[in-house]
Amino acid sequence: MTQSNKVKIVALALAIVTLVTLLIVFTMPVADAAVVKVGSTGATVKTIQTKLKRWGYYTGSVDGIYGAKTKAAVQYFQRKNGLTADGIVGSATAKAMGVSLAGTASTSTTTSSGSLSNSDLYLLSCCIYGEARGESYTGKVAVAAVILNRVKSSAFPNSISGVIYQAGAFTCVSDGQINLGTNDECTRAAQDAMNGWDPTGGAIYYFNPATATSKWIWSRPQLVTIGKHIFCA
């Protein structure tokens, strides 16, 4: 075998090895850049614990330590939101929670039912302001949850704007208060509802018993009372 042929064979072998290496690299599953799991500590864990506690999934201390209780709460949240219940906060779970794995609150408006735009978030927060600005924070989230529950229901329009602007659906639309704008608290309440917090337990109606004039609304199964509103199925 000539020296020239040997060089060609070595070059070909090196090319094959390089090609195989590249194929392996590009076909391997890509792991999350970061995950939060048992043993993790810090500000991101505190953010996760705070949100889960606010939504009723977590009853432990907000101490920034990802232990067994935090893992169980994350699994509970994951099951409720159609995610893999592994107790690990990776990209999908973080997005559903509205949490950045870098440790700050995300501006994502994604829910378990799909993506919602910033205009949806703003409109939802305006409706909360118009309907429930005098209510507690939980009461504000509850109003947003009703709107989102209607979007999911086949009995109502399948968009936030469609539900809010459905004729006669909300007083704030009828009297123009929907156009008053919003504030930071109502925006946070809208985001929390989008991220899965539903204090009503699935309500699609609510009313103020002190001002309600419809006899029909009283016939709806009542789920919970939050502030001045009764929430119904």
Tab-separated table of C-alpha atoms in Angstrom, residues 50-142:
chain	number	residue	atom	x	y	z
A	50	THR	CA	-44.938	31.507	47.401
A	51	LYS	CA	-46.991	30.871	44.279
A	52	LEU	CA	-47.938	27.324	45.273
A	53	LYS	CA	-48.952	28.522	48.738
A	54	ARG	CA	-51.047	31.336	47.295
A	55	TRP	CA	-52.799	28.874	44.986
A	56	GLY	CA	-53.485	26.381	47.775
A	57	TYR	CA	-51.069	23.653	46.704
A	58	TYR	CA	-48.471	24.176	49.441
A	59	THR	CA	-48.850	24.516	53.215
A	60	GLY	CA	-45.215	24.554	54.310
A	61	SER	CA	-42.866	27.438	55.066
A	62	VAL	CA	-41.574	29.763	52.362
A	63	ASP	CA	-37.959	29.096	53.300
A	64	GLY	CA	-36.291	28.696	49.927
A	65	ILE	CA	-35.462	25.046	50.603
A	66	TYR	CA	-36.828	22.499	48.117
A	67	GLY	CA	-37.762	19.585	50.362
A	68	ALA	CA	-40.345	16.806	50.369
A	69	LYS	CA	-43.292	19.147	51.031
A	70	THR	CA	-42.343	21.412	48.144
A	71	LYS	CA	-41.907	18.427	45.848
A	72	ALA	CA	-45.371	17.089	46.831
A	73	ALA	CA	-46.903	20.523	46.165
A	74	VAL	CA	-45.220	20.722	42.757
A	75	GLN	CA	-46.514	17.256	41.884
A	76	TYR	CA	-50.026	18.326	42.923
A	77	PHE	CA	-49.754	21.398	40.678
A	78	GLN	CA	-48.404	19.283	37.820
A	79	ARG	CA	-51.254	16.768	38.043
A	80	LYS	CA	-53.829	19.566	38.081
A	81	ASN	CA	-52.289	21.187	35.019
A	82	GLY	CA	-51.729	18.110	32.865
A	83	LEU	CA	-47.967	18.047	33.324
A	84	THR	CA	-45.649	15.141	34.100
A	85	ALA	CA	-45.915	14.804	37.887
A	86	ASP	CA	-42.228	14.241	38.626
A	87	GLY	CA	-41.889	16.927	41.275
A	88	ILE	CA	-39.201	18.704	39.261
A	89	VAL	CA	-39.649	22.268	38.043
A	90	GLY	CA	-38.249	22.216	34.533
A	91	SER	CA	-39.101	24.504	31.638
A	92	ALA	CA	-42.685	23.284	31.114
A	93	THR	CA	-43.672	23.447	34.796
A	94	ALA	CA	-41.916	26.786	35.265
A	95	LYS	CA	-43.795	28.213	32.289
A	96	ALA	CA	-47.129	26.980	33.670
A	97	MET	CA	-46.326	28.584	37.032
A	98	GLY	CA	-45.191	31.858	35.487
A	99	VAL	CA	-41.760	31.399	37.070
A	100	SER	CA	-38.366	32.070	35.532
A	101	LEU	CA	-35.729	29.492	36.338
A	102	ALA	CA	-33.359	32.433	36.661
A	103	GLY	CA	-35.267	33.359	39.806
A	104	THR	CA	-37.568	36.151	38.698
A	105	ALA	CA	-41.242	36.162	37.826
A	106	SER	CA	-41.867	35.406	34.177
A	107	THR	CA	-43.957	37.533	31.867
A	108	SER	CA	-45.331	34.396	30.258
A	109	THR	CA	-49.072	34.239	29.777
A	110	THR	CA	-49.227	30.530	29.136
A	111	THR	CA	-51.805	28.295	30.786
A	112	SER	CA	-52.422	24.579	30.660
A	113	SER	CA	-55.016	25.225	27.961
A	114	GLY	CA	-52.656	27.054	25.605
A	115	SER	CA	-50.982	30.383	24.952
A	116	LEU	CA	-52.649	33.688	25.710
A	117	SER	CA	-51.392	37.005	24.428
A	118	ASN	CA	-50.455	40.122	26.375
A	119	SER	CA	-53.618	41.754	25.048
A	120	ASP	CA	-55.632	38.922	26.633
A	121	LEU	CA	-53.873	39.537	29.941
A	122	TYR	CA	-54.587	43.260	29.761
A	123	LEU	CA	-58.254	42.788	28.859
A	124	LEU	CA	-58.702	40.231	31.628
A	125	SER	CA	-57.106	42.576	34.155
A	126	CYS	CA	-59.344	45.442	32.985
A	127	CYS	CA	-62.391	43.253	33.536
A	128	ILE	CA	-61.161	42.385	37.029
A	129	TYR	CA	-60.688	46.084	37.767
A	130	GLY	CA	-64.161	46.906	36.488
A	131	GLU	CA	-65.870	44.029	38.264
A	132	ALA	CA	-63.905	43.474	41.461
A	133	ARG	CA	-61.398	46.215	42.258
A	134	GLY	CA	-62.939	46.531	45.749
A	135	GLU	CA	-62.578	42.806	46.460
A	136	SER	CA	-59.710	40.973	48.133
A	137	TYR	CA	-56.866	39.646	46.028
A	138	THR	CA	-58.428	36.185	46.109
A	139	GLY	CA	-61.727	37.714	45.034
A	140	LYS	CA	-60.022	39.329	42.050
A	141	VAL	CA	-58.398	36.050	40.998
A	142	ALA	CA	-61.785	34.339	41.390
